[in-house]
CSV table of C-alpha atoms and ligand atoms in Angstrom, one decimal:
chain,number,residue,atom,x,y,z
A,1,UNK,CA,102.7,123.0,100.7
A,2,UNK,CA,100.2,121.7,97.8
A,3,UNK,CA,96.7,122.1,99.0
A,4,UNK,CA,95.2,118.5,97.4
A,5,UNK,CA,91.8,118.0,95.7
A,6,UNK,CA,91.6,114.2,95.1
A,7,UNK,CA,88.5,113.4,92.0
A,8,UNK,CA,87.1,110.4,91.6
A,9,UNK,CA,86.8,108.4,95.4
A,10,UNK,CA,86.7,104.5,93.7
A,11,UNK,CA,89.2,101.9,95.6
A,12,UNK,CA,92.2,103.7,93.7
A,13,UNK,CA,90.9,107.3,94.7
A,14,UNK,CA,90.5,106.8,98.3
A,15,UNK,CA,93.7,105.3,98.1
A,16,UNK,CA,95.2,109.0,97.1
A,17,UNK,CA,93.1,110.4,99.2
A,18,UNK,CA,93.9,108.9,102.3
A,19,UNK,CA,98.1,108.9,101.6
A,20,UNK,CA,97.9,113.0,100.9
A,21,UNK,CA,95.9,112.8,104.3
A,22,UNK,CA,98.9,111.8,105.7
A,23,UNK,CA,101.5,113.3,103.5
A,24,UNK,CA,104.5,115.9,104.7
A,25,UNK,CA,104.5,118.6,102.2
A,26,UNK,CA,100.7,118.1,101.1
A,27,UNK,CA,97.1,118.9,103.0
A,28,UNK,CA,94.0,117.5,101.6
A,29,UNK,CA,91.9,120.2,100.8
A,30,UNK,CA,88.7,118.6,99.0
A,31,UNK,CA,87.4,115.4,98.0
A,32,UNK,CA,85.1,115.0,94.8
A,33,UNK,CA,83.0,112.5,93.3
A,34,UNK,CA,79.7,112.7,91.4
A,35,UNK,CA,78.2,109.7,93.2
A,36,UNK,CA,77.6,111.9,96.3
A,37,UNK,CA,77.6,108.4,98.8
A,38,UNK,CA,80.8,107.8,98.2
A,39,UNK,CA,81.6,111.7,98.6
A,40,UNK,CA,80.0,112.3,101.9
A,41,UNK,CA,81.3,108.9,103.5
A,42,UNK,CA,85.4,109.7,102.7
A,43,UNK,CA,84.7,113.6,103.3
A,44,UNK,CA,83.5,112.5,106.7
A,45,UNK,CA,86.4,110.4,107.6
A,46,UNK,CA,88.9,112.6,106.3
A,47,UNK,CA,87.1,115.6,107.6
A,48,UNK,CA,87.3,117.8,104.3
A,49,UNK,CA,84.7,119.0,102.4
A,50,UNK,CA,82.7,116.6,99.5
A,51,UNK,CA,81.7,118.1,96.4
A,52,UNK,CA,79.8,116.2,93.9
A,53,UNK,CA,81.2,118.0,90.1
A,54,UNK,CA,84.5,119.3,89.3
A,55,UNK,CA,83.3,122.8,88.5
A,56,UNK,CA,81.7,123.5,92.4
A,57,UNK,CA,84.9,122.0,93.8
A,58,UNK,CA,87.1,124.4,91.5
A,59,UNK,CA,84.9,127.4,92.4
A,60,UNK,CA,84.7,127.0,96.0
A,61,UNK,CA,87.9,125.1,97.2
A,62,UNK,CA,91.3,126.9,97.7
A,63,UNK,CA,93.7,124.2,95.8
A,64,UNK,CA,96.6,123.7,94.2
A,65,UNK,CA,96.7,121.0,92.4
A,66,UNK,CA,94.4,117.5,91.8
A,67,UNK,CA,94.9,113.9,92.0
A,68,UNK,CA,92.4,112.6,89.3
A,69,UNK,CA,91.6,109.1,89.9
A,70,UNK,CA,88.8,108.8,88.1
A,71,UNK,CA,87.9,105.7,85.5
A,72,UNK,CA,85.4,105.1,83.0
A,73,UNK,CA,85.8,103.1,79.8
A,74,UNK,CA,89.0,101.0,79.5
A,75,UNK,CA,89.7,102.8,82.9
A,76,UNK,CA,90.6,105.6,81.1
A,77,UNK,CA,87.9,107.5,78.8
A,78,UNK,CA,86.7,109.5,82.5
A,79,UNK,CA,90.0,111.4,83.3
A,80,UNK,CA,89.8,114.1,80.2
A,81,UNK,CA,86.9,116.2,81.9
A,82,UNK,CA,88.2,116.6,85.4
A,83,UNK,CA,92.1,117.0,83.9
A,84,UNK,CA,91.1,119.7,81.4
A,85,UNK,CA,89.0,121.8,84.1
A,86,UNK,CA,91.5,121.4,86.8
A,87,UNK,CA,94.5,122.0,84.4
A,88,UNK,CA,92.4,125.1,82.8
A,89,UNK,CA,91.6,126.7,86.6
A,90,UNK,CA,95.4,126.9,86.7
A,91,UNK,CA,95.5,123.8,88.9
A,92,UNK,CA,98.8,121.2,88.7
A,93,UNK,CA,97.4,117.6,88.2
A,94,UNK,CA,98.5,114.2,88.7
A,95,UNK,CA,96.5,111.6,86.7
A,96,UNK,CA,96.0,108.2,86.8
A,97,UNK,CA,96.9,105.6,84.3
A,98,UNK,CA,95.5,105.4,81.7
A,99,UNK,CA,96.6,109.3,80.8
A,100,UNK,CA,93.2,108.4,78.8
A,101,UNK,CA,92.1,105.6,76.7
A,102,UNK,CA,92.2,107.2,73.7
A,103,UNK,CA,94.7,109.7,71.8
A,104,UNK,CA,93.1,112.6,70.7
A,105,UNK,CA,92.3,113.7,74.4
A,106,UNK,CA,95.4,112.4,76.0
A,107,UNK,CA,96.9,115.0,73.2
A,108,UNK,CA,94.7,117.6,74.4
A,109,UNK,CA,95.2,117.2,78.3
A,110,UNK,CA,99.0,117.6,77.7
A,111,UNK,CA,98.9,120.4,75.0
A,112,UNK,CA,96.9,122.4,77.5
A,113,UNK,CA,99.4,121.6,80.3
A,114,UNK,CA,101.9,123.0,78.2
A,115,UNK,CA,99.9,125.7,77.2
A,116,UNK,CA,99.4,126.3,80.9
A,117,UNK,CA,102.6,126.1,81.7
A,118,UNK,CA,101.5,123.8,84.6
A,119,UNK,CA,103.0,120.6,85.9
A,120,UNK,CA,100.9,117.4,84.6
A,121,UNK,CA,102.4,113.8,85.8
A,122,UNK,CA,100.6,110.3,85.8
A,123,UNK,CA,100.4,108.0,88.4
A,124,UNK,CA,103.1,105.4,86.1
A,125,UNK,CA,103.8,104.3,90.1
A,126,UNK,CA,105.6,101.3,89.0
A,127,UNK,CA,108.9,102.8,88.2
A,128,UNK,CA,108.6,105.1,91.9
A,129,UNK,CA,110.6,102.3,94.0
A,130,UNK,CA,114.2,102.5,95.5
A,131,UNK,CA,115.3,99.2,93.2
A,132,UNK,CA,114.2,100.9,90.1
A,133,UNK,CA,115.9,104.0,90.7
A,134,UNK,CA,118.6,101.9,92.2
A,135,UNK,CA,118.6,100.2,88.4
A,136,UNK,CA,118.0,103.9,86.5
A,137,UNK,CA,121.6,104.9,88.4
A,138,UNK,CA,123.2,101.5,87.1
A,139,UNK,CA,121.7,102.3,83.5
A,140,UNK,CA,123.1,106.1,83.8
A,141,UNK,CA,126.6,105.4,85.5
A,142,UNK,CA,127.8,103.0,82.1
A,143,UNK,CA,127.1,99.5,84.2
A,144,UNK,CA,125.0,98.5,81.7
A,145,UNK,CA,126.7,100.0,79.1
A,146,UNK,CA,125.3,99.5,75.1
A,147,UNK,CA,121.9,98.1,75.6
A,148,UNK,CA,121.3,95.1,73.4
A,149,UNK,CA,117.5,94.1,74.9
A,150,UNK,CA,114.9,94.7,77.0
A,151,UNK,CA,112.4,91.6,78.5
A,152,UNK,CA,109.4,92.8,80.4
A,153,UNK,CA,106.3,91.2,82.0
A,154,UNK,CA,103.5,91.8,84.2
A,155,UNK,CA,100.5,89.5,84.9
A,156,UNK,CA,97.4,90.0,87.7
A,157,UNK,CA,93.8,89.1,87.1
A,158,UNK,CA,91.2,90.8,86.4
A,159,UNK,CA,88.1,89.9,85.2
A,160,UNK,CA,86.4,92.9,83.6
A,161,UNK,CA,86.0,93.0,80.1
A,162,UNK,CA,85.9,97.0,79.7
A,163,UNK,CA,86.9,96.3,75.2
A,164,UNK,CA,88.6,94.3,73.8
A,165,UNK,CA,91.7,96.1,74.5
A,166,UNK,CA,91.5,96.6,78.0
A,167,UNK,CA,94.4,94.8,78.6
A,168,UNK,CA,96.6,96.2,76.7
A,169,UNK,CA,95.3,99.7,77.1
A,170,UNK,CA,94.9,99.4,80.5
A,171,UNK,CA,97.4,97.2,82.0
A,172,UNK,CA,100.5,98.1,80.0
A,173,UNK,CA,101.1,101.8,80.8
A,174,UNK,CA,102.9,100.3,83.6
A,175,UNK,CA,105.1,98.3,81.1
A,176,UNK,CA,105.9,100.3,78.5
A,177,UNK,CA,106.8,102.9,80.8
A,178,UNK,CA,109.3,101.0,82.9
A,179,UNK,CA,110.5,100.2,79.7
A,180,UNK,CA,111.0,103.5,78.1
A,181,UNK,CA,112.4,104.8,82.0
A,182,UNK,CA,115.2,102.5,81.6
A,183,UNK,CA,115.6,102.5,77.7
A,184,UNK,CA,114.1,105.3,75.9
A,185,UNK,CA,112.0,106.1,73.3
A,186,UNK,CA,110.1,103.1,71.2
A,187,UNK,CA,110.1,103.0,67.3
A,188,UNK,CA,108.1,100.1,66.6
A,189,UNK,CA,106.0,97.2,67.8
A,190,UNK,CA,104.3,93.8,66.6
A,191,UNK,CA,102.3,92.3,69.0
A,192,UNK,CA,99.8,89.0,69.4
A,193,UNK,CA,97.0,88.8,71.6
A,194,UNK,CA,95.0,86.2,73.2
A,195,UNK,CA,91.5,85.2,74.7
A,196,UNK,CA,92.1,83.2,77.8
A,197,UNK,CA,89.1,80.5,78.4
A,198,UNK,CA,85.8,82.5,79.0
A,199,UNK,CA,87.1,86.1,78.1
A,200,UNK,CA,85.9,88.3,75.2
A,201,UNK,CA,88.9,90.8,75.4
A,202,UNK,CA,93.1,90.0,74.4
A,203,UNK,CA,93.4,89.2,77.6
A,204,UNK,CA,97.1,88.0,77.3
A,205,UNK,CA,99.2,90.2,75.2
A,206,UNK,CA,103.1,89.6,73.8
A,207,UNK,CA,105.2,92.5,72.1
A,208,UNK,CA,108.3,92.8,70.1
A,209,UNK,CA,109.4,96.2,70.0
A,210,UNK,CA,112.2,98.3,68.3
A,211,UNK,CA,113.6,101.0,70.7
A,212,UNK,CA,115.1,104.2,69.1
A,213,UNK,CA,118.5,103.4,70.3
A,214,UNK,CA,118.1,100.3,68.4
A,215,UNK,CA,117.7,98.2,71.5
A,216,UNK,CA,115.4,95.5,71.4
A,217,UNK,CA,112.8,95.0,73.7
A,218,UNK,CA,110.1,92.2,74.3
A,219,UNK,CA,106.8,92.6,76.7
A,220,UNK,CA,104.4,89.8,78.0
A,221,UNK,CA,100.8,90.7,80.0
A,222,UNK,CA,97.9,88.9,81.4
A,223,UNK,CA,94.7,90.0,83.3
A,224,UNK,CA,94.3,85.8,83.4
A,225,UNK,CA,96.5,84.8,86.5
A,226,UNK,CA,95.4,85.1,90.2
A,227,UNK,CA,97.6,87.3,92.1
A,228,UNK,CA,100.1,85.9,95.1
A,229,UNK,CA,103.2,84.7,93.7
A,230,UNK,CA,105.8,87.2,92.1
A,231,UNK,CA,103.6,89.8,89.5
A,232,UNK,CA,106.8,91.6,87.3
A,233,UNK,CA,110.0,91.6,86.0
A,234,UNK,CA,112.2,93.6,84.4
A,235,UNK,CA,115.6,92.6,82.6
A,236,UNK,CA,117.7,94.7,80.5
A,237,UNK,CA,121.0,94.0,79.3
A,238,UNK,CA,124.1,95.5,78.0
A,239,UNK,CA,127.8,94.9,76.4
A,240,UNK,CA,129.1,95.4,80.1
A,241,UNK,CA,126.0,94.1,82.0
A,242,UNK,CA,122.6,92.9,82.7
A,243,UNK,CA,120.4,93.7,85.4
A,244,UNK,CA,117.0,92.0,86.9
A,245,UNK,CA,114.3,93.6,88.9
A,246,UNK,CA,112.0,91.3,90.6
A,247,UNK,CA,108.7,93.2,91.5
A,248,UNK,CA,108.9,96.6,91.4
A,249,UNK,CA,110.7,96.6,94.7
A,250,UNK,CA,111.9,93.2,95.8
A,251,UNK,CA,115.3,93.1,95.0
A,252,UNK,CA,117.7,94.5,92.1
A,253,UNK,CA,119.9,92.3,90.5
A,254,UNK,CA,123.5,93.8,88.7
A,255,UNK,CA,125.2,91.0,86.8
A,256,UNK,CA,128.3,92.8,85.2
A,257,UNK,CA,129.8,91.1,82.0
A,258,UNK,CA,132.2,89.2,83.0
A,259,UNK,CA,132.7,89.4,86.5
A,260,UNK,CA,131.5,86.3,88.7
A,261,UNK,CA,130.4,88.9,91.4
A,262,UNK,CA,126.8,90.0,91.3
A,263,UNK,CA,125.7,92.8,93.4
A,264,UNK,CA,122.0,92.8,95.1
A,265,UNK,CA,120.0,95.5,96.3
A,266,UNK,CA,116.7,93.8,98.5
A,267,UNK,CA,114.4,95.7,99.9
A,268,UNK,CA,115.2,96.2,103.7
A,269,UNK,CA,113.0,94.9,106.4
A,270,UNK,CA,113.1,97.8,108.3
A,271,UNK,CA,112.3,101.1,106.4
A,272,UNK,CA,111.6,99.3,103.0
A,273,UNK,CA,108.6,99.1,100.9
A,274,UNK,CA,105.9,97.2,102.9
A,275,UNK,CA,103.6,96.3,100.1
A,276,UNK,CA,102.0,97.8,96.6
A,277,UNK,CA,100.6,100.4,98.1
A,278,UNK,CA,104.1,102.2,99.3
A,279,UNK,CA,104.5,102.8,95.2
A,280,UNK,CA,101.5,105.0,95.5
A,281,UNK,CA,103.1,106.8,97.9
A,282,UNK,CA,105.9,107.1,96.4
A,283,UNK,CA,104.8,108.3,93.6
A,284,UNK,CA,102.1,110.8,94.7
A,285,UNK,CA,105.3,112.0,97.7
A,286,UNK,CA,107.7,112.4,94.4
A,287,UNK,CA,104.7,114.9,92.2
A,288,UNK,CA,104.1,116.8,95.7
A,289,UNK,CA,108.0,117.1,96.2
A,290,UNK,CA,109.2,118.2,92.9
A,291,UNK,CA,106.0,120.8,93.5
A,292,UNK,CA,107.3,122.0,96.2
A,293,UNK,CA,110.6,122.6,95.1
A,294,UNK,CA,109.7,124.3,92.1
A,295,UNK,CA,110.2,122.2,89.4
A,296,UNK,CA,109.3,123.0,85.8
A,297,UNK,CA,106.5,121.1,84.1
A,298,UNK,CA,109.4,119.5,81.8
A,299,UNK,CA,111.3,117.9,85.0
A,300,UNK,CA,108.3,115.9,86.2
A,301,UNK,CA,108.9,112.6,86.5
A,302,UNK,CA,106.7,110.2,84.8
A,303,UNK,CA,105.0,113.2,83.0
A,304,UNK,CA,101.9,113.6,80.8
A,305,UNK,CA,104.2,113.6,77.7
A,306,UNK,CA,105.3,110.1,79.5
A,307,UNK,CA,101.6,108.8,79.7
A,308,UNK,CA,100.9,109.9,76.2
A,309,UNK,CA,103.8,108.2,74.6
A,310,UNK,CA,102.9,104.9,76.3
A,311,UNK,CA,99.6,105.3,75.2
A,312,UNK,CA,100.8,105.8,71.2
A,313,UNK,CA,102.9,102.5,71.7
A,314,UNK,CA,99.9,100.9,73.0
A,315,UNK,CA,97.6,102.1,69.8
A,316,UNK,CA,100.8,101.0,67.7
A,317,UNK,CA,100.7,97.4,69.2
A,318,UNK,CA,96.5,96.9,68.8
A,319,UNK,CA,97.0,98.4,65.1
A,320,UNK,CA,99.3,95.2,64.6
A,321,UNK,CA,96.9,92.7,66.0
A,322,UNK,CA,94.3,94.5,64.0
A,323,UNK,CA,96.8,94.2,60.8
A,324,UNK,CA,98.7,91.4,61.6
A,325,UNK,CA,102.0,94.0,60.5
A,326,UNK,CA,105.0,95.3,62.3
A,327,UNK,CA,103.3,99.2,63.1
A,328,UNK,CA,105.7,102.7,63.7
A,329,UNK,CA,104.8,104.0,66.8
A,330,UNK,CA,102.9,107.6,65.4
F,401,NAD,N1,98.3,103.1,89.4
F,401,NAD,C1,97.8,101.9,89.6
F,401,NAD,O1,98.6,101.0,90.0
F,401,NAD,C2,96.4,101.6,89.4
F,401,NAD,C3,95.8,100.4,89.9
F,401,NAD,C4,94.4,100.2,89.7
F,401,NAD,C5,93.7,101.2,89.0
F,401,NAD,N2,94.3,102.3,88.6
F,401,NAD,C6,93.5,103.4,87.9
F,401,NAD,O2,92.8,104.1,88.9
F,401,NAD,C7,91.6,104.7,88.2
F,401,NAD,C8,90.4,104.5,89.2
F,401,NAD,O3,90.2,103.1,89.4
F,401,NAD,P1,89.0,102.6,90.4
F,401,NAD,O4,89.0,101.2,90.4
F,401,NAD,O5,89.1,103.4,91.7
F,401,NAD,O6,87.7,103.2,89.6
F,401,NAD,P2,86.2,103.3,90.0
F,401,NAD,O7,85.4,103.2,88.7
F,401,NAD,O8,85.8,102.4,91.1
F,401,NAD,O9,86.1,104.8,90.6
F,401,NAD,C9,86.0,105.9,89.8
F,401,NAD,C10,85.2,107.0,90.5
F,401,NAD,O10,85.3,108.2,89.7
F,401,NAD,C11,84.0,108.8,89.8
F,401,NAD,N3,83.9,109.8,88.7
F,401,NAD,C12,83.8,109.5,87.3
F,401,NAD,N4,83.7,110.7,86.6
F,401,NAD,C13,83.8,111.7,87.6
F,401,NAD,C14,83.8,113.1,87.5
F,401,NAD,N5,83.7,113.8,86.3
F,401,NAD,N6,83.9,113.8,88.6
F,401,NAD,C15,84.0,113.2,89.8
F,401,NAD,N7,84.0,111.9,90.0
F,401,NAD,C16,83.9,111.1,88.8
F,401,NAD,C17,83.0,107.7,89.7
F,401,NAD,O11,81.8,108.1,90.2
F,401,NAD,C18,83.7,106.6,90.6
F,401,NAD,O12,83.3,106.7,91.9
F,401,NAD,C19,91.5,104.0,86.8
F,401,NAD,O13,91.9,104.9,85.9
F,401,NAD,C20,92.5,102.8,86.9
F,401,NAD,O14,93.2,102.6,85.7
F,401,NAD,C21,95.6,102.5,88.8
């Protein structure tokens, strides 16, 4: 049983907040925001105690591990302070996305994970659905077979303007890590940005990428389109098949290489995912269960390593807008 401190109570935070409230296999031991309001109001629904810095809530409150859903600069730059302290009070943590804005401290949170030996995952929630893992199994059992390329996109709006590179700093952990889930390890990117109407940042971003393997993969993202109608896709495609994921959890489409039958996973009406939010769940569930069954920090799923690497393909892409070049992935 994890005993839960969540840090950081924004929109997202009370969000983790409120599903390890309800959670088998977790209790929600603490809640912790400097802005004591917003403290004290979700400590008195939940009925936990509020603490208003990391280092009271570390000293006084008998946890195992912390959700850290704080924000900050391209969403990110606020996560290293809480992650550190928790990770260094021998806490387990599960970060959200952005692992940070920047690489140096992303670096640091996981070398002190390791160093810790503790478990460190990020909340990459887009790859926790049924259809995805439905897709992983495909890509693992040969159904794909030799993968030949990748096409990924994602588009919501949002109208901050954090940098310049919000978007693709932000946005795109998501992205790139659905695409390194289902094809591994990326070598090299170009990328071209644009500034929709009114906007100061790349709010619309298009990859190419190299993937290790030699796959090819391509990636399209907004912040520019109102949400409502579908928001992702996924396609990847293989010598002996090609699949499509519409939505994270929608439906899962298997189109084997020359066979006129196509097999269709949709998500069921009864006991399926209701909305976005279920990914949350199923991501923060999937941390707290591989907790409690003892897994090593190397078997996490969507790990610290995972949020770092995306991070480093993300630098890579902004280098080649910067450059106008085709940048290795450092
Ligand atoms: N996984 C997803 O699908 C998804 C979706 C949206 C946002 N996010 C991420 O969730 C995070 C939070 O987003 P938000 O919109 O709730 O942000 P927010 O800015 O509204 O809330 C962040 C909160 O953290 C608090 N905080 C900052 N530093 C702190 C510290 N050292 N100790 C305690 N509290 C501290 C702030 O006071 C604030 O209340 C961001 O990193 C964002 O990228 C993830």
């Amino acid at each position: 049983m994890q005993r839960v401190a969540v840090i950081g109570l924004g929109p997202i935070g009370t969000r983790h907040a409120n599903i390890y409230d309800e959670m088998e296999g977790a209790q929600l031991a603490a809640v912790c925001d400097i802005d004591k309001e917003r403290a004290d109001a979700l400590a008195k629904v939940l009925k936990v105690p509020a603490f208003y810095d990391v280092p009271s809530l570390l000293e006084t409150a008998d946890l195992t591990m912390a959700s850290v859903a704080t924000g900050g600069k391209e969403y990110g730059s606020d996560h290293h302070g809480p992650t550190m302290q928790a990770l260094a009070a021998g806490l387990h943590v599960l970060c959200e996305k952005p692992i940070s804005n920047e690489i140096a401290p992303a670096e640091e949170m996981v070398a002190l994970s390791r160093e810790k030996g503790l478990c460190f995952g990020v909340d990459l929630n887009h790859r926790f659905t049924p259809a995805a893992r439905l897709a992983k199994r495909w890509v693992d059992e040969g159904r794909v077979g030799h993968q030949l390329f990748m096409n990924m996109a994602m588009w919501i709006h949002n109208p901050r303007e954090s940098s310049e590179w919000f978007q693709i700093k932000a946005l795109h952990p998501h992205t790139v890590d659905i695409m390194r889930y289902f094809c591994g390890d990326i070598v090299e990117v170009q990328c071209f940005g644009l500034k929709a109407p009114g906007r100061s940042i790349y709010s619309t971003a298009q990859f190419n990428m190299r993937f290790a393997s030699g796959c090819l993969g391509h990636l399209t993202g907004s912040y520019d389109i109102e949400r409502g109608h579908p928001m992702e896709r996924c396609e990847v495609a293989g010598i002996k098949g090609r699949f499509v994921i519409d939505d994270m959890y929608r439906e899962a489409t298997l189109y084997p290489a020359g066979e006129m039958e196509k097999r269709v996973y949709s998500n069921p009406v009864f006991g399926g995912m209701r909305d976005f939010e279920d990914t949350f769940r199923d991501r923060l569930g999937r941390f707290v269960q591989q907790l409690n069954e003892g897994a090593r920090p190397e078997q996490i799923e969507a790990s610290g390593e995972d949020g770092l690497q995306a991070q480093k393909v993300l630098a890579a892409a902004i280098e080649s807008i910067q450059t106008g070049k085709i940048v290795a992935v450092r």
